[in-house]
CSV table of C-alpha atoms in Angstrom, one decimal:
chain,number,residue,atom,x,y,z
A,1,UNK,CA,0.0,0.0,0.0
A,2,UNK,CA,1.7,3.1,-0.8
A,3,UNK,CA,2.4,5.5,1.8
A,4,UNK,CA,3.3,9.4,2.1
A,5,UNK,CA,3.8,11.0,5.1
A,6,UNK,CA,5.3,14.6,6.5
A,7,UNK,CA,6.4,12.6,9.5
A,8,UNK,CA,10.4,13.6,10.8
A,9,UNK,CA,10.0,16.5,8.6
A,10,UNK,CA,11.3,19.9,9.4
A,11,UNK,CA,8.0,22.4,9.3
A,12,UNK,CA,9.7,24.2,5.7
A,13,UNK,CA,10.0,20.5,4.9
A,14,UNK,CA,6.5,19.6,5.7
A,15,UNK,CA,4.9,22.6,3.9
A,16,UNK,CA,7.2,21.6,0.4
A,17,UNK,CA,6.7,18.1,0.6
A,18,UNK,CA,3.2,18.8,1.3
A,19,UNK,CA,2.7,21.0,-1.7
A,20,UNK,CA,4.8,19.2,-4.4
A,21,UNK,CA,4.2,15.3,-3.7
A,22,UNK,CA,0.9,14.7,-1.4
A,23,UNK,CA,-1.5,17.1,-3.3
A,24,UNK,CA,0.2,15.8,-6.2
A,25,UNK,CA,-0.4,12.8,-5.9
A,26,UNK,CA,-4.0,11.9,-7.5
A,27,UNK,CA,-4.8,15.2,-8.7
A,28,UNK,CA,-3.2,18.6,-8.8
A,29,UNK,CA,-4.2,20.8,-5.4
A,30,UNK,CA,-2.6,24.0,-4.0
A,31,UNK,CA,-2.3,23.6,-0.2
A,32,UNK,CA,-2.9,27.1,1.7
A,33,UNK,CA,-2.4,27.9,5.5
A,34,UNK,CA,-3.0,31.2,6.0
A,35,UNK,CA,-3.7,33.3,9.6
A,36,UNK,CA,-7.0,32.1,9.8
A,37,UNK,CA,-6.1,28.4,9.5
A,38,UNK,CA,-3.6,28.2,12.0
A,39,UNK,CA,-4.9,30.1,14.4
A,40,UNK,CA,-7.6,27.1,14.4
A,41,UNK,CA,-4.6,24.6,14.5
A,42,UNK,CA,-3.1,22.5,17.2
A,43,UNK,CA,-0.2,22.6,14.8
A,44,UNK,CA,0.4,26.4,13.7
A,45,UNK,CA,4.1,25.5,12.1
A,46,UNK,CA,4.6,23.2,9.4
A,47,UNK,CA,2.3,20.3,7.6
A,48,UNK,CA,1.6,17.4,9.4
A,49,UNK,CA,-0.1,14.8,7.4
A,50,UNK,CA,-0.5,11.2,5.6
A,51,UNK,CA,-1.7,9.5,3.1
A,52,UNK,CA,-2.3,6.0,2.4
A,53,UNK,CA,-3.6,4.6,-0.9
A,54,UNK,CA,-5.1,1.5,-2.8
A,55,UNK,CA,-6.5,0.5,-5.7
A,56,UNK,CA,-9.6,-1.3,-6.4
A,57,UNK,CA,-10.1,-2.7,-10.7
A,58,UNK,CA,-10.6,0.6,-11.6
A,59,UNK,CA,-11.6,3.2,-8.6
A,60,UNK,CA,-8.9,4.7,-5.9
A,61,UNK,CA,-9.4,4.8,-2.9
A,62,UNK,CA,-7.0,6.7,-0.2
A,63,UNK,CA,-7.6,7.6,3.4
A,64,UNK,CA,-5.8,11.1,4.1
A,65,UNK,CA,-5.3,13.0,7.3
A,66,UNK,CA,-3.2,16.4,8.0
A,67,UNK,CA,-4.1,19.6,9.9
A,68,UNK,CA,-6.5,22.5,9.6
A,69,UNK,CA,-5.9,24.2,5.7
A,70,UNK,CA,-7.4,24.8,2.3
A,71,UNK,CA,-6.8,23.1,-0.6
A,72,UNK,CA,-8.0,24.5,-4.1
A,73,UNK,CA,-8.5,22.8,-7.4
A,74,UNK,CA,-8.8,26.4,-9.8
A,75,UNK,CA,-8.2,26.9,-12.8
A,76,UNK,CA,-4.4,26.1,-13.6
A,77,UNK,CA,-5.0,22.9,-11.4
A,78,UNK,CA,-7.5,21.8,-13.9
A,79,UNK,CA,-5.6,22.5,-16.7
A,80,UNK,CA,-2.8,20.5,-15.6
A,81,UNK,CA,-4.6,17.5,-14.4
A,82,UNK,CA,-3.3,14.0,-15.3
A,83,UNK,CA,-7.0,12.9,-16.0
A,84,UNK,CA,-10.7,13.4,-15.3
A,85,UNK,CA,-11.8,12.2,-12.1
A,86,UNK,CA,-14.9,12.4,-9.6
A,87,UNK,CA,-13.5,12.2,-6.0
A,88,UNK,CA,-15.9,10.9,-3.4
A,89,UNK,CA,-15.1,12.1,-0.1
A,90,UNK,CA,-16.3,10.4,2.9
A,91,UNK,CA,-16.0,12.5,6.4
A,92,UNK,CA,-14.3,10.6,9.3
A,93,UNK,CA,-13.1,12.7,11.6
A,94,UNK,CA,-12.8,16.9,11.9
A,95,UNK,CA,-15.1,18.7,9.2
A,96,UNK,CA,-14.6,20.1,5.3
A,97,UNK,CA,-16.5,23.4,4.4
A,98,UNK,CA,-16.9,22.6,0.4
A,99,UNK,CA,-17.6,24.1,-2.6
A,100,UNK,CA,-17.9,23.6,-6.3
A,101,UNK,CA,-20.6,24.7,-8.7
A,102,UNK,CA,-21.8,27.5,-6.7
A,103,UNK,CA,-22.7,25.2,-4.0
A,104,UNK,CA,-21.4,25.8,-0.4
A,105,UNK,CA,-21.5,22.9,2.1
A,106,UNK,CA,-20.4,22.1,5.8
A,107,UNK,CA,-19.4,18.5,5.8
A,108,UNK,CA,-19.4,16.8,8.9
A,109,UNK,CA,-18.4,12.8,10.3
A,110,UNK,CA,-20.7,10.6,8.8
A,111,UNK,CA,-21.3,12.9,5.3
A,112,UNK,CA,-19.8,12.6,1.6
A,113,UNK,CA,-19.2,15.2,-1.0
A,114,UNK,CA,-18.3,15.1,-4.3
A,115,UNK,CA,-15.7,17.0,-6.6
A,116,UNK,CA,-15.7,16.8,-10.5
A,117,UNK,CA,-11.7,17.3,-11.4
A,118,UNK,CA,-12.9,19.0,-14.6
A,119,UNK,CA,-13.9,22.3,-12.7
A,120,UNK,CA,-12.9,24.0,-9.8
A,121,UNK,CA,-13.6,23.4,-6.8
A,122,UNK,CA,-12.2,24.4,-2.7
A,123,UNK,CA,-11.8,22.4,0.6
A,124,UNK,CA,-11.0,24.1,3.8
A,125,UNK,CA,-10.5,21.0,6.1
A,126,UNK,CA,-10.8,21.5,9.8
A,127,UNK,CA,-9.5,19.9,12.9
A,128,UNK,CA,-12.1,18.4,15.3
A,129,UNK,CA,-11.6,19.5,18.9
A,130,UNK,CA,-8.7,17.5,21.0
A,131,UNK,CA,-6.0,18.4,19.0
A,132,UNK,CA,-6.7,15.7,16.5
A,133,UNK,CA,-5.9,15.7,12.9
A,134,UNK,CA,-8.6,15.9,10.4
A,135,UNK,CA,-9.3,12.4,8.3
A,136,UNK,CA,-11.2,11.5,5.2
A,137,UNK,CA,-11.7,8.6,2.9
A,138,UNK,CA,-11.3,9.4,-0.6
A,139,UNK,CA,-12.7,6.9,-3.8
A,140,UNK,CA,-11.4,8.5,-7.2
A,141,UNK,CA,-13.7,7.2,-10.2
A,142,UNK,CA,-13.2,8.0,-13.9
A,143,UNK,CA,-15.7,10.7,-15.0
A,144,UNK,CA,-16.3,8.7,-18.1
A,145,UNK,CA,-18.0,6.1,-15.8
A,146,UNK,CA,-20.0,9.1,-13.8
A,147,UNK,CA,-21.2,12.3,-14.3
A,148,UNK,CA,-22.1,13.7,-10.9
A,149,UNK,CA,-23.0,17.4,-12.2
A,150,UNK,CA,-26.0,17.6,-9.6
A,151,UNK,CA,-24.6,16.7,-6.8
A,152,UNK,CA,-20.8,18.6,-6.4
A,153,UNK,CA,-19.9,20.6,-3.3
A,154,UNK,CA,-23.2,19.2,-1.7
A,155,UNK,CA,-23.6,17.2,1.3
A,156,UNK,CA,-25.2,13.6,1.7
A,157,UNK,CA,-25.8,11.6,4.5
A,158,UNK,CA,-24.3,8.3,5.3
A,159,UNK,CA,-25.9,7.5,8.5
A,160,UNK,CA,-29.2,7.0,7.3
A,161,UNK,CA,-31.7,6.2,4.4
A,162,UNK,CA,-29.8,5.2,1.0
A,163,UNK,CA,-26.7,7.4,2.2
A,164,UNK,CA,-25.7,4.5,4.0
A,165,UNK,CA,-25.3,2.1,1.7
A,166,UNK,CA,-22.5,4.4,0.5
A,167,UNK,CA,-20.9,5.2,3.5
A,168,UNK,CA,-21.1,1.5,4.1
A,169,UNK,CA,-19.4,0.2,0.9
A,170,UNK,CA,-16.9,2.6,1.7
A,171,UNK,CA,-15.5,1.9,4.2
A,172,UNK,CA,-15.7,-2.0,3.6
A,173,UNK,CA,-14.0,-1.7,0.4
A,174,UNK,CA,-11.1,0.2,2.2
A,175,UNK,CA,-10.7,-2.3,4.8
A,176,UNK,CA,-11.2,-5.9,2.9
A,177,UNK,CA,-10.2,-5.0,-0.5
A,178,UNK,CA,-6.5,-6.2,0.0
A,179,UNK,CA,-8.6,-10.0,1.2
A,180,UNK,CA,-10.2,-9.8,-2.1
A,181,UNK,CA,-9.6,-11.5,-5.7
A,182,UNK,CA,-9.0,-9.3,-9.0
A,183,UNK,CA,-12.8,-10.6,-10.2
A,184,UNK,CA,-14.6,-10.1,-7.3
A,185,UNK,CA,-13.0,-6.4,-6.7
A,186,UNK,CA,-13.9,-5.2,-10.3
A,187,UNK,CA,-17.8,-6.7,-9.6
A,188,UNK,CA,-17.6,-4.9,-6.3
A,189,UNK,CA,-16.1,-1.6,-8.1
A,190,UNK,CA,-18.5,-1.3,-10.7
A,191,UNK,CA,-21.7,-2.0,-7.9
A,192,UNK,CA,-20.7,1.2,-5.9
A,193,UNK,CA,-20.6,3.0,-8.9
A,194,UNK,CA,-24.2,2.0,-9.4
A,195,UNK,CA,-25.4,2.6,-5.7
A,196,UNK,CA,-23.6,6.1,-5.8
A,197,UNK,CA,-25.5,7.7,-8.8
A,198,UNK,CA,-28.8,5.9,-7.6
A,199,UNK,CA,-28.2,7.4,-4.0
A,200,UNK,CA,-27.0,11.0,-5.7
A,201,UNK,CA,-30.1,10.9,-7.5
A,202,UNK,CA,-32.6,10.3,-4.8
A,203,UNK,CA,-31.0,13.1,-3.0
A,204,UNK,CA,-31.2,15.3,-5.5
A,205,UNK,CA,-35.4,15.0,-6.8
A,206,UNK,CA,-38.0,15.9,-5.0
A,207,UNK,CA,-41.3,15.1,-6.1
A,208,UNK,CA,-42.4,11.6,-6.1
A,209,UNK,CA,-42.9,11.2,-10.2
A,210,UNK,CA,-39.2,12.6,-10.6
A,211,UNK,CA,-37.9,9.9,-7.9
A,212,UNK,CA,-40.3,7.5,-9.4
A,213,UNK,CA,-38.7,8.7,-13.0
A,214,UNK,CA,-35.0,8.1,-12.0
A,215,UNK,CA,-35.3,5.2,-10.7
A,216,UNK,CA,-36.9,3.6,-13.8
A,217,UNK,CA,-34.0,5.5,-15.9
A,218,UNK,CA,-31.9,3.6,-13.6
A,219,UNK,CA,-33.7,0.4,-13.9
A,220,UNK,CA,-32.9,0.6,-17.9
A,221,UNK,CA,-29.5,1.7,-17.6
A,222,UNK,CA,-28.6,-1.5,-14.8
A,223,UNK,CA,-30.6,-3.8,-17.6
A,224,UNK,CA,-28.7,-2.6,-20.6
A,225,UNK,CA,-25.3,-3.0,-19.0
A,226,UNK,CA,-26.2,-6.6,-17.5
A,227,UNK,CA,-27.4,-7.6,-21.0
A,228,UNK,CA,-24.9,-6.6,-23.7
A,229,UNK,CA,-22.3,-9.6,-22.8
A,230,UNK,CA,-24.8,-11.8,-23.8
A,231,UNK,CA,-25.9,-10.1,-27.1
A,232,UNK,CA,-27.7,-7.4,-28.9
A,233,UNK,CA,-29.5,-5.4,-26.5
A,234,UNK,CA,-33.4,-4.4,-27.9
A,235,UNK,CA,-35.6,-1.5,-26.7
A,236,UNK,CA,-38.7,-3.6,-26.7
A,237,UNK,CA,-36.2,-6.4,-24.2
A,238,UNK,CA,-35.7,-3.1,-21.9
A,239,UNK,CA,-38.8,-1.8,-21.2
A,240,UNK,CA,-40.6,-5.2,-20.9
A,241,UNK,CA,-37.5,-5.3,-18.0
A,242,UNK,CA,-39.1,-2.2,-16.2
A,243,UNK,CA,-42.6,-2.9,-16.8
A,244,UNK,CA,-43.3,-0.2,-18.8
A,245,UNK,CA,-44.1,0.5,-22.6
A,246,UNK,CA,-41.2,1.0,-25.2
A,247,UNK,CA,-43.1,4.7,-25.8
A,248,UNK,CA,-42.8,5.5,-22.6
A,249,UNK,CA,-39.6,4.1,-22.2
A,250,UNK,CA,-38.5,6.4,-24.8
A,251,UNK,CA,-40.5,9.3,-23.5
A,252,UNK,CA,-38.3,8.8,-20.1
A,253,UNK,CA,-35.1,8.8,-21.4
A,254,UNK,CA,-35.9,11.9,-24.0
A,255,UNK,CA,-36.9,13.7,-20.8
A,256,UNK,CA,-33.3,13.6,-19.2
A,257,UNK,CA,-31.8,14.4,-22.9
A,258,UNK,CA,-30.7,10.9,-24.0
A,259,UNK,CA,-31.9,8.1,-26.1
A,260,UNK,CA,-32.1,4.5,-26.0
A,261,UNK,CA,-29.1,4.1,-28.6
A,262,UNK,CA,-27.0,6.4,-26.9
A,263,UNK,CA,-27.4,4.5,-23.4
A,264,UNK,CA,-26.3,1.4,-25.3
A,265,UNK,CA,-23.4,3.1,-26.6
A,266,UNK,CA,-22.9,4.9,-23.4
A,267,UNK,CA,-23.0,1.5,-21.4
A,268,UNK,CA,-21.0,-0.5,-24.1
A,269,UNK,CA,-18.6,1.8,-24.0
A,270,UNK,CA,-18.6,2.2,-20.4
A,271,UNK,CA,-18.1,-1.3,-19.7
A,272,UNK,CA,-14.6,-1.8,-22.0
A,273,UNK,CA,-13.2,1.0,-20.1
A,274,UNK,CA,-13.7,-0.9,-16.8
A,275,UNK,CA,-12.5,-3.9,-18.3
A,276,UNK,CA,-9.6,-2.0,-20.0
A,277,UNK,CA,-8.5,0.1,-16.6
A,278,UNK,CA,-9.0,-3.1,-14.7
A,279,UNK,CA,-5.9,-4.7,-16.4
A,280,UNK,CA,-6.6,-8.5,-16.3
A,281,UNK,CA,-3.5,-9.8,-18.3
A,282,UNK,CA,-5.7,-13.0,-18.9
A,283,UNK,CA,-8.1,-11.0,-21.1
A,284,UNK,CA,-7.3,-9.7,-24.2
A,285,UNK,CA,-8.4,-6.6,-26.7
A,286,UNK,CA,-10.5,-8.8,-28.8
A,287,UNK,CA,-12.1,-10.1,-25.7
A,288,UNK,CA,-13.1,-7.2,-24.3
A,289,UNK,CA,-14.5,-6.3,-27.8
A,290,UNK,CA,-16.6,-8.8,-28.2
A,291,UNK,CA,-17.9,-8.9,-25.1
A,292,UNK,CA,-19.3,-5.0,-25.5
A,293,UNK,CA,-20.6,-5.6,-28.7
A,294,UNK,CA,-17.8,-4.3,-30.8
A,295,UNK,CA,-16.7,-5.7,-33.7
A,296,UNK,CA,-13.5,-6.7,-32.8
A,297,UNK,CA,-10.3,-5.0,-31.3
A,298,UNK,CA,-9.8,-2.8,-34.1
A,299,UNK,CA,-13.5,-1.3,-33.9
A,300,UNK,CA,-12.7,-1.1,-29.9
A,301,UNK,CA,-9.1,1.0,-30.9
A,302,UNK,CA,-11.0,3.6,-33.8
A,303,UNK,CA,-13.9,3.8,-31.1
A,304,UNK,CA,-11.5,5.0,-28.5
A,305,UNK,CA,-9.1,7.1,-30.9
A,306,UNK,CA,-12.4,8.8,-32.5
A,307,UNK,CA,-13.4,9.5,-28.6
A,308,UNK,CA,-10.5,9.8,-26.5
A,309,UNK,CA,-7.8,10.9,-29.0
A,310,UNK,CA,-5.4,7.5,-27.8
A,311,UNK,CA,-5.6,3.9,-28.0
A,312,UNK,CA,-6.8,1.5,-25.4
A,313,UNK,CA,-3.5,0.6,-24.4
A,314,UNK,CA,-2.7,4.2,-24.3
A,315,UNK,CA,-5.5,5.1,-22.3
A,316,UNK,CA,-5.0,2.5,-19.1
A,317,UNK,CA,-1.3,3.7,-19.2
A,318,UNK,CA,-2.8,7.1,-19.3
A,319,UNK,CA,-4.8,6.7,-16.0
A,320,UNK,CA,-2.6,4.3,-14.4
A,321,UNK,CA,0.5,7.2,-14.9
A,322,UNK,CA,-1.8,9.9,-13.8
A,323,UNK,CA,-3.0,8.6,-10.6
A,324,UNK,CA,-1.3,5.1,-9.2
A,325,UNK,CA,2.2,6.3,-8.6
A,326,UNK,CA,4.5,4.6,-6.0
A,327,UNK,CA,5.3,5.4,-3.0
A,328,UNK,CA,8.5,8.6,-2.7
């Protein structure tokens, strides 16, 4: 498990190593500790902190703790970021005041947020009282496999209702997924994927059809994945699959700006990415091609040039280099 840590560090050396390696090391953040932040410190000299870090198939997860401070994601920091991630951050200890998207929110034990790397976005992390370090469990996800535009810089429960299921898988996936095999860690990775943007949409609609709406969306979306390794995936299949009719199947998805062929695509093309990031050496191009409904490996390769300007290859080097490095 890779390790970073300010410990026997002078306070300049603290603040450097701080700056250039930790907030460096899964996406690009400026570290700030001005009057205000440590006069609220038990530690008003210096950076203390660590990080620890492991992956799953294709999310990364890292539990970090350090001392009262703000870090900021702006501009430049976007511009120079290895990749596009969503980071889900799960409170443990002290509190986070967050924002992104013109959304302000107090983030307290027990509560997530989440942060789209493609946008700025501030943390101002706070010490609980005792003179305790602040601490929070941090899942990185590709944006290609979630778009969380409705829910950044909010808060969401963990404690109770569907919040907990996240919270839940979590922290379980931090603590068991070094007992785990390669198979079952990818099926695991791509199920909290799934509960996350059901529970970020019930948080985020209010009246009952909207709820009742999503979760149908949802329904499709789960079908349409969990069918196309065994085949062509049909309209008339899905919405038999979530009880409705195909028109009004088709009415649902026009209503969140999307079609029925460009959830297949979306899916398809979702589910070779996870296959690709998760790195199985026993699994080759072709496989994963025909498995997702692609011709074969060179329709995969054109699909992912014409989309992501690399190869497949290219692109799991691309995200492995940009956010699994080892440890200094």
């Amino acid at each position: 498990m890779p390790h970073w840590s300010t410990s026997g560090l002078s306070p300049q050396e603290q603040v450097s190593y701080w700056g250039d390696v930790v907030c460096e090391a899964f996406t690009p953040l400026t570290p700030h500790r001005g009057r205000s932040q440590r006069d609220r410190s038990s530690v008003p000299d210096g950076v203390t902190g660590w990080v620890d870090s492991q992956e799953l198939a294709v999310i990364n997860c890292a539990e970090i703790s350090s001392v009262t401070q703000v870090l900021a994601h702006g501009r430049r920091e976007v511009a120079r970021a290895p990749l596009d991630a969503v980071f889900v951050n799960l409170q443990l200890e002290g509190t986070c005041l967050a924002e992104q998207d013109d959304r302000r929110s107090l983030i307290t034990p027990g509560s997530i947020t989440v942060f789209d790397t493609t946008r700025p976005y501030r943390m101002e992390y706070r010490e609980p009282e005792g003179n305790a370090l602040w601490k929070v469990l941090s899942f990185r996800i590709p944006r290609e496999l979630w778009n969380p535009e409705r829910v950044t810089g909010s808060s969401i429960d963990t404690t109770t209702g569907a919040g907990a299921l996240v919270g839940t898988m979590m922290s379980v996936l931090w603590k068991e997924s070094s007992a785990l095999d390669p198979i079952a860690l990818a099926s695991l990775d791509r199920s909290f994927v799934d509960v996350l943007t059901a529970v970020a949409g019930s948080t985020t609609t209010t009246r009952e059809s909207e709820t009742r709406d999503e979760a149908t969306r949802m329904m499709l979306r789960h079908y349409i994945r969990s069918a196309l390794p065994s085949g062509r995936v049909s309209a008339d299949a899905a919405a038999r699959e979530a009880m409705i009719s195909t028109r009004t199947m088709h009415r649902l998805l026009n209503a969140a700006g999307t079609t029925f062929s460009e959830c297949v695509r979306h899916e398809r093309m979702n589910g070779a990415i996870r296959d690709i990031l998760a790195g199985d050496p026993a699994v080759t191009l072709g496989e994963i091609a025909a498995r997702w409904g692609f011709y074969d490996s060179s329709h995969l390769t054109r699909t992912f040039r014409r989309q992501f300007d690399c190869t497949p290859m290219d692109y799991r080097t691309r995200h492995r280099d940009g956010g699994h490095r080892t440890s200094p």
